[in-house]
C-alpha cells in the first residue's frame, strides 16, 4: 500500500551495460536504442518505511474517491478517472458537476504524475496543483470557491483527525493545498509497469515480434521524437498538426487553439502537451477532444498530420502491437475501494 | 468470488436450541426473542460450485460498474451505489443521466436482494427487475428505450461472448432481461453479515451492552413490528406517519404520497416499503427523500411519527448502538474493481 513507484533514477547507461549480454544482437540493438529514448518504470522502495508518507497516501486515496466535496455531490477524482476503465471515464469529454461538459478529454490518471506538466495545455504544474484547482473548476468539482469546498470536507467529522495526522503541525490542516498534496501523494503511487518495461529490462519474450517491429517503426518514422521518456510522452509540448491541420483528419467539431489560449503567444497556436502513451490501447477515445474512437485510427491520424505519412497495414498492425505492450497492471491500491468516513457522527451527543 | 450469500434456510427453532446453552439467562432470553423477529445472514455454499452462476455473477459485476450503457455515459449502478459509500451515493436524492434528479433517495444495494419488493414504493419486483428497468428510467440510465441501451452494450465487443457464456442457448443473448439477471446475480452476492448476526448465533460479546439494551428497546417499543426479518426491514409496506404526518417531523419539502401514486388506492396514501436497517449507521441521509441527516435524528423522528413516543437520551443512545451493530463487512467482490472491456478492438482489421 505504501510503496511509491517512481521513474528509475538508475543511469540509463548502467541499465544498458547490465542487459547488454542478454538477447540476440537485433534485440540488443533495439533495446539499446529504446533505452536512449524511453525509461522503465521501477519501484522506489525507500518511501515504504515513511509513516507520514503512508498516511498522506492513505488520506489521498479516501479523497480521490470522495464525491461529497463537489458542488452537486456526484464528482470525485474517481468519476472521471475510474479504476474499472483504467483511470478514465471512456467519454470523449468528461461531464462534471451540474452536467457541465469539460472542454477537453480526460486522460488516464495512471502514471500521470511523471509528466512535466498536467492538462492538455500544460496549465497545471503537477498532479497536486491539478487536484487542488479541480475543487473550483466549473466542469470538475464546480465549487464556487475554496472556502465552500473546505467547508464540505470539514462537514465530514473524521477528516479533521485524518488531515491532522497526514499534515501535523498547523492548527487547521484542512486546506486546499493539503487536499492537493494528499491526492497527489496517492496519484504518484498509481504507476503501471508493462510488458514493455520487462522488455527494456532485458526480457526478449516480454513483447511479441510484432510489438518489437512496432517499437522499431515507432522510433524510425519519428513518433519517438515527441513520445519519449518514461511515459512515452508527457515530456514536451508540440503542435498538433505539423503537416496538415489536425481537424482535417480528426473531424473535430470545434477547433481548439491549445496552449495559445493560455499564453496568447502565436507560437503556441494548436500546441498541446504530447500525451503519454502508456495504457493507450485501453483508454479510448483519443486526442484532446476524444474525437477518434479507435487506436488504429488514432495512429493513422498521427502518422498523417504529424509525419505526413500514410502507413501500410503491416506498419499499423505492428505499431498497435507495440502500443498494446504499454498496457500495464493496475496497482492493487487503485482497484480496491476505500471505505469513506460517515457523513455524520452516529453517536448521540450527551446532554 | 462465486459464493452466494442467502438468508438462512435453517429453521429458527433449530438455532434457538443450538445456542440455548450459551450466554447468561438474560442474553438467552433476548436472543430467543430476537430470533423470533429477525434472521441471521449466512453463506450458502451450494452455489459456489456452479460454473454458470459464477459466469453470471462475473458478468453482472462488470455490468454493475459499466457507465457506457447509460444515455450520457456517466451512470452505472456504481454511481448511486458506490462501494466507498457502503453501496450508496450519500445524496438525499440521486442524480442520474443528464443531471436528472431522482424522485427518491437511493438506499444501499447491500442486502437489497433479500427484500420482498424493491424501491420505496415497491414498484420493482426484484433486483433483476430493478436493474433492467433502470436502463430506461429517465433519472437513472436515461436511455430512450431498451433498443438504444442494448445497442450500447453491443458496441463494446467483448460483451457478445461474455453474455453468450453467461446465457448459453439463445442466438442473441444480449437482452434487457439478461442484463437484469446478470446484475441481479451479482447483487445477490452483496450481503454483509454484521456483529448482530454473531450475537444471534450465540456470541454474547459480539455487541456491546448498550447495543443489547437497544435491541431490547427496539423490540419492546414497537420498532420491530415493522423492521423485522433478515434485513431488519424490507418485509412489508407501512404508512409513514402513523401518529402524525411524517413531514411535520422530517421537514420534507414536498409531500410524497408513496405507494398511492402507484396503486391509486386510498389505503396506500403515504405508504412506503419499510426500509432495511442493515448498515443504516453508515448510509446517511435518511428516509425516502433523504431529508434527515443523522441517525439519532432519524430514530427520534421514527419514534415520534410512528409510535407517538419521545425517546429519552439513554433510549436513543442504546437504539443507535443497536443499529450500529447492524453495520457489516463489505464483500471483497464489492470493494475490488473489475476491469471493464475496451470500448473498441485495438486489433487492426486485415484488408
JSON list of N, CA, C and O in Angstrom, two decimals, chain B residues 127-156:
[
{"chain": "B", "resi": 127, "resn": "UNK", "atom": "N", "xyz": [-34.40, -7.38, -7.60]},
{"chain": "B", "resi": 127, "resn": "UNK", "atom": "CA", "xyz": [-33.21, -6.64, -8.04]},
{"chain": "B", "resi": 127, "resn": "UNK", "atom": "C", "xyz": [-32.98, -6.81, -9.54]},
{"chain": "B", "resi": 127, "resn": "UNK", "atom": "O", "xyz": [-32.47, -5.90, -10.21]},
{"chain": "B", "resi": 128, "resn": "UNK", "atom": "N", "xyz": [-33.39, -7.94, -10.08]},
{"chain": "B", "resi": 128, "resn": "UNK", "atom": "CA", "xyz": [-33.27, -8.14, -11.53]},
{"chain": "B", "resi": 128, "resn": "UNK", "atom": "C", "xyz": [-34.18, -7.15, -12.28]},
{"chain": "B", "resi": 128, "resn": "UNK", "atom": "O", "xyz": [-33.77, -6.53, -13.26]},
{"chain": "B", "resi": 129, "resn": "UNK", "atom": "N", "xyz": [-35.41, -7.06, -11.80]},
{"chain": "B", "resi": 129, "resn": "UNK", "atom": "CA", "xyz": [-36.38, -6.13, -12.40]},
{"chain": "B", "resi": 129, "resn": "UNK", "atom": "C", "xyz": [-35.88, -4.69, -12.25]},
{"chain": "B", "resi": 129, "resn": "UNK", "atom": "O", "xyz": [-35.95, -3.89, -13.21]},
{"chain": "B", "resi": 130, "resn": "UNK", "atom": "N", "xyz": [-35.36, -4.36, -11.09]},
{"chain": "B", "resi": 130, "resn": "UNK", "atom": "CA", "xyz": [-34.86, -3.00, -10.86]},
{"chain": "B", "resi": 130, "resn": "UNK", "atom": "C", "xyz": [-33.73, -2.68, -11.84]},
{"chain": "B", "resi": 130, "resn": "UNK", "atom": "O", "xyz": [-33.72, -1.63, -12.47]},
{"chain": "B", "resi": 131, "resn": "UNK", "atom": "N", "xyz": [-32.77, -3.61, -11.96]},
{"chain": "B", "resi": 131, "resn": "UNK", "atom": "CA", "xyz": [-31.62, -3.36, -12.84]},
{"chain": "B", "resi": 131, "resn": "UNK", "atom": "C", "xyz": [-32.06, -3.21, -14.29]},
{"chain": "B", "resi": 131, "resn": "UNK", "atom": "O", "xyz": [-31.54, -2.35, -15.02]},
{"chain": "B", "resi": 132, "resn": "UNK", "atom": "N", "xyz": [-33.02, -4.01, -14.71]},
{"chain": "B", "resi": 132, "resn": "UNK", "atom": "CA", "xyz": [-33.49, -3.93, -16.09]},
{"chain": "B", "resi": 132, "resn": "UNK", "atom": "C", "xyz": [-34.20, -2.61, -16.35]},
{"chain": "B", "resi": 132, "resn": "UNK", "atom": "O", "xyz": [-33.86, -1.89, -17.29]},
{"chain": "B", "resi": 133, "resn": "UNK", "atom": "N", "xyz": [-35.14, -2.26, -15.48]},
{"chain": "B", "resi": 133, "resn": "UNK", "atom": "CA", "xyz": [-35.91, -1.04, -15.72]},
{"chain": "B", "resi": 133, "resn": "UNK", "atom": "C", "xyz": [-35.07, 0.23, -15.56]},
{"chain": "B", "resi": 133, "resn": "UNK", "atom": "O", "xyz": [-35.40, 1.27, -16.14]},
{"chain": "B", "resi": 134, "resn": "UNK", "atom": "N", "xyz": [-34.00, 0.12, -14.77]},
{"chain": "B", "resi": 134, "resn": "UNK", "atom": "CA", "xyz": [-33.12, 1.29, -14.62]},
{"chain": "B", "resi": 134, "resn": "UNK", "atom": "C", "xyz": [-32.55, 1.74, -15.97]},
{"chain": "B", "resi": 134, "resn": "UNK", "atom": "O", "xyz": [-32.28, 2.93, -16.17]},
{"chain": "B", "resi": 135, "resn": "UNK", "atom": "N", "xyz": [-32.38, 0.79, -16.89]},
{"chain": "B", "resi": 135, "resn": "UNK", "atom": "CA", "xyz": [-31.82, 1.13, -18.21]},
{"chain": "B", "resi": 135, "resn": "UNK", "atom": "C", "xyz": [-32.61, 2.23, -18.90]},
{"chain": "B", "resi": 135, "resn": "UNK", "atom": "O", "xyz": [-32.04, 3.06, -19.61]},
{"chain": "B", "resi": 136, "resn": "UNK", "atom": "N", "xyz": [-33.93, 2.24, -18.71]},
{"chain": "B", "resi": 136, "resn": "UNK", "atom": "CA", "xyz": [-34.77, 3.21, -19.42]},
{"chain": "B", "resi": 136, "resn": "UNK", "atom": "C", "xyz": [-35.43, 4.22, -18.49]},
{"chain": "B", "resi": 136, "resn": "UNK", "atom": "O", "xyz": [-36.24, 5.04, -18.94]},
{"chain": "B", "resi": 137, "resn": "UNK", "atom": "N", "xyz": [-35.11, 4.16, -17.21]},
{"chain": "B", "resi": 137, "resn": "UNK", "atom": "CA", "xyz": [-35.69, 5.14, -16.28]},
{"chain": "B", "resi": 137, "resn": "UNK", "atom": "C", "xyz": [-35.00, 6.49, -16.48]},
{"chain": "B", "resi": 137, "resn": "UNK", "atom": "O", "xyz": [-33.77, 6.56, -16.42]},
{"chain": "B", "resi": 138, "resn": "UNK", "atom": "N", "xyz": [-35.76, 7.56, -16.72]},
{"chain": "B", "resi": 138, "resn": "UNK", "atom": "CA", "xyz": [-35.13, 8.86, -17.01]},
{"chain": "B", "resi": 138, "resn": "UNK", "atom": "C", "xyz": [-34.15, 9.34, -15.93]},
{"chain": "B", "resi": 138, "resn": "UNK", "atom": "O", "xyz": [-33.07, 9.82, -16.27]},
{"chain": "B", "resi": 139, "resn": "UNK", "atom": "N", "xyz": [-34.46, 9.22, -14.62]},
{"chain": "B", "resi": 139, "resn": "UNK", "atom": "CA", "xyz": [-33.47, 9.72, -13.65]},
{"chain": "B", "resi": 139, "resn": "UNK", "atom": "C", "xyz": [-32.37, 8.70, -13.34]},
{"chain": "B", "resi": 139, "resn": "UNK", "atom": "O", "xyz": [-31.58, 8.92, -12.43]},
{"chain": "B", "resi": 140, "resn": "UNK", "atom": "N", "xyz": [-32.31, 7.61, -14.08]},
{"chain": "B", "resi": 140, "resn": "UNK", "atom": "CA", "xyz": [-31.29, 6.60, -13.84]},
{"chain": "B", "resi": 140, "resn": "UNK", "atom": "C", "xyz": [-30.37, 6.55, -15.08]},
{"chain": "B", "resi": 140, "resn": "UNK", "atom": "O", "xyz": [-29.65, 7.50, -15.32]},
{"chain": "B", "resi": 141, "resn": "UNK", "atom": "N", "xyz": [-30.43, 5.49, -15.87]},
{"chain": "B", "resi": 141, "resn": "UNK", "atom": "CA", "xyz": [-29.57, 5.41, -17.06]},
{"chain": "B", "resi": 141, "resn": "UNK", "atom": "C", "xyz": [-30.08, 6.32, -18.18]},
{"chain": "B", "resi": 141, "resn": "UNK", "atom": "O", "xyz": [-29.31, 6.73, -19.04]},
{"chain": "B", "resi": 142, "resn": "UNK", "atom": "N", "xyz": [-31.38, 6.57, -18.18]},
{"chain": "B", "resi": 142, "resn": "UNK", "atom": "CA", "xyz": [-31.92, 7.58, -19.09]},
{"chain": "B", "resi": 142, "resn": "UNK", "atom": "C", "xyz": [-31.96, 7.21, -20.56]},
{"chain": "B", "resi": 142, "resn": "UNK", "atom": "O", "xyz": [-32.08, 8.12, -21.40]},
{"chain": "B", "resi": 143, "resn": "UNK", "atom": "N", "xyz": [-31.88, 5.92, -20.90]},
{"chain": "B", "resi": 143, "resn": "UNK", "atom": "CA", "xyz": [-31.99, 5.57, -22.31]},
{"chain": "B", "resi": 143, "resn": "UNK", "atom": "C", "xyz": [-33.44, 5.75, -22.78]},
{"chain": "B", "resi": 143, "resn": "UNK", "atom": "O", "xyz": [-34.38, 5.53, -22.03]},
{"chain": "B", "resi": 144, "resn": "UNK", "atom": "N", "xyz": [-33.59, 6.11, -24.05]},
{"chain": "B", "resi": 144, "resn": "UNK", "atom": "CA", "xyz": [-34.93, 6.34, -24.61]},
{"chain": "B", "resi": 144, "resn": "UNK", "atom": "C", "xyz": [-35.74, 5.06, -24.64]},
{"chain": "B", "resi": 144, "resn": "UNK", "atom": "O", "xyz": [-36.95, 5.08, -24.44]},
{"chain": "B", "resi": 145, "resn": "UNK", "atom": "N", "xyz": [-35.07, 3.95, -24.91]},
{"chain": "B", "resi": 145, "resn": "UNK", "atom": "CA", "xyz": [-35.75, 2.66, -24.96]},
{"chain": "B", "resi": 145, "resn": "UNK", "atom": "C", "xyz": [-34.71, 1.55, -24.80]},
{"chain": "B", "resi": 145, "resn": "UNK", "atom": "O", "xyz": [-33.50, 1.81, -24.79]},
{"chain": "B", "resi": 146, "resn": "UNK", "atom": "N", "xyz": [-35.21, 0.31, -24.68]},
{"chain": "B", "resi": 146, "resn": "UNK", "atom": "CA", "xyz": [-34.28, -0.80, -24.48]},
{"chain": "B", "resi": 146, "resn": "UNK", "atom": "C", "xyz": [-33.37, -1.01, -25.69]},
{"chain": "B", "resi": 146, "resn": "UNK", "atom": "O", "xyz": [-32.21, -1.39, -25.55]},
{"chain": "B", "resi": 147, "resn": "UNK", "atom": "N", "xyz": [-33.89, -0.73, -26.89]},
{"chain": "B", "resi": 147, "resn": "UNK", "atom": "CA", "xyz": [-33.09, -0.94, -28.10]},
{"chain": "B", "resi": 147, "resn": "UNK", "atom": "C", "xyz": [-31.81, -0.10, -28.04]},
{"chain": "B", "resi": 147, "resn": "UNK", "atom": "O", "xyz": [-30.72, -0.58, -28.37]},
{"chain": "B", "resi": 148, "resn": "UNK", "atom": "N", "xyz": [-31.96, 1.17, -27.64]},
{"chain": "B", "resi": 148, "resn": "UNK", "atom": "CA", "xyz": [-30.76, 2.02, -27.63]},
{"chain": "B", "resi": 148, "resn": "UNK", "atom": "C", "xyz": [-29.80, 1.59, -26.52]},
{"chain": "B", "resi": 148, "resn": "UNK", "atom": "O", "xyz": [-28.58, 1.69, -26.67]},
{"chain": "B", "resi": 149, "resn": "UNK", "atom": "N", "xyz": [-30.35, 1.08, -25.42]},
{"chain": "B", "resi": 149, "resn": "UNK", "atom": "CA", "xyz": [-29.47, 0.58, -24.36]},
{"chain": "B", "resi": 149, "resn": "UNK", "atom": "C", "xyz": [-28.71, -0.66, -24.83]},
{"chain": "B", "resi": 149, "resn": "UNK", "atom": "O", "xyz": [-27.49, -0.76, -24.65]},
{"chain": "B", "resi": 150, "resn": "UNK", "atom": "N", "xyz": [-29.43, -1.57, -25.46]},
{"chain": "B", "resi": 150, "resn": "UNK", "atom": "CA", "xyz": [-28.80, -2.80, -25.93]},
{"chain": "B", "resi": 150, "resn": "UNK", "atom": "C", "xyz": [-27.74, -2.50, -26.99]},
{"chain": "B", "resi": 150, "resn": "UNK", "atom": "O", "xyz": [-26.68, -3.13, -27.02]},
{"chain": "B", "resi": 151, "resn": "UNK", "atom": "N", "xyz": [-28.01, -1.50, -27.83]},
{"chain": "B", "resi": 151, "resn": "UNK", "atom": "CA", "xyz": [-27.02, -1.12, -28.85]},
{"chain": "B", "resi": 151, "resn": "UNK", "atom": "C", "xyz": [-25.72, -0.66, -28.20]},
{"chain": "B", "resi": 151, "resn": "UNK", "atom": "O", "xyz": [-24.63, -0.92, -28.72]},
{"chain": "B", "resi": 152, "resn": "UNK", "atom": "N", "xyz": [-25.83, 0.00, -27.06]},
{"chain": "B", "resi": 152, "resn": "UNK", "atom": "CA", "xyz": [-24.62, 0.47, -26.37]},
{"chain": "B", "resi": 152, "resn": "UNK", "atom": "C", "xyz": [-23.83, -0.72, -25.80]},
{"chain": "B", "resi": 152, "resn": "UNK", "atom": "O", "xyz": [-22.60, -0.68, -25.75]},
{"chain": "B", "resi": 153, "resn": "UNK", "atom": "N", "xyz": [-24.54, -1.74, -25.31]},
{"chain": "B", "resi": 153, "resn": "UNK", "atom": "CA", "xyz": [-23.83, -2.93, -24.83]},
{"chain": "B", "resi": 153, "resn": "UNK", "atom": "C", "xyz": [-23.13, -3.62, -26.00]},
{"chain": "B", "resi": 153, "resn": "UNK", "atom": "O", "xyz": [-21.95, -3.99, -25.92]},
{"chain": "B", "resi": 154, "resn": "UNK", "atom": "N", "xyz": [-23.83, -3.76, -27.11]},
{"chain": "B", "resi": 154, "resn": "UNK", "atom": "CA", "xyz": [-23.26, -4.44, -28.29]},
{"chain": "B", "resi": 154, "resn": "UNK", "atom": "C", "xyz": [-22.04, -3.72, -28.84]},
{"chain": "B", "resi": 154, "resn": "UNK", "atom": "O", "xyz": [-21.17, -4.34, -29.44]},
{"chain": "B", "resi": 155, "resn": "UNK", "atom": "N", "xyz": [-21.99, -2.39, -28.65]},
{"chain": "B", "resi": 155, "resn": "UNK", "atom": "CA", "xyz": [-20.88, -1.62, -29.21]},
{"chain": "B", "resi": 155, "resn": "UNK", "atom": "C", "xyz": [-19.55, -1.94, -28.52]},
{"chain": "B", "resi": 155, "resn": "UNK", "atom": "O", "xyz": [-18.49, -1.59, -29.03]},
{"chain": "B", "resi": 156, "resn": "UNK", "atom": "N", "xyz": [-19.62, -2.60, -27.36]},
{"chain": "B", "resi": 156, "resn": "UNK", "atom": "CA", "xyz": [-18.40, -2.99, -26.66]},
{"chain": "B", "resi": 156, "resn": "UNK", "atom": "C", "xyz": [-18.15, -4.47, -26.99]},
{"chain": "B", "resi": 156, "resn": "UNK", "atom": "O", "xyz": [-18.87, -5.35, -26.52]}
]
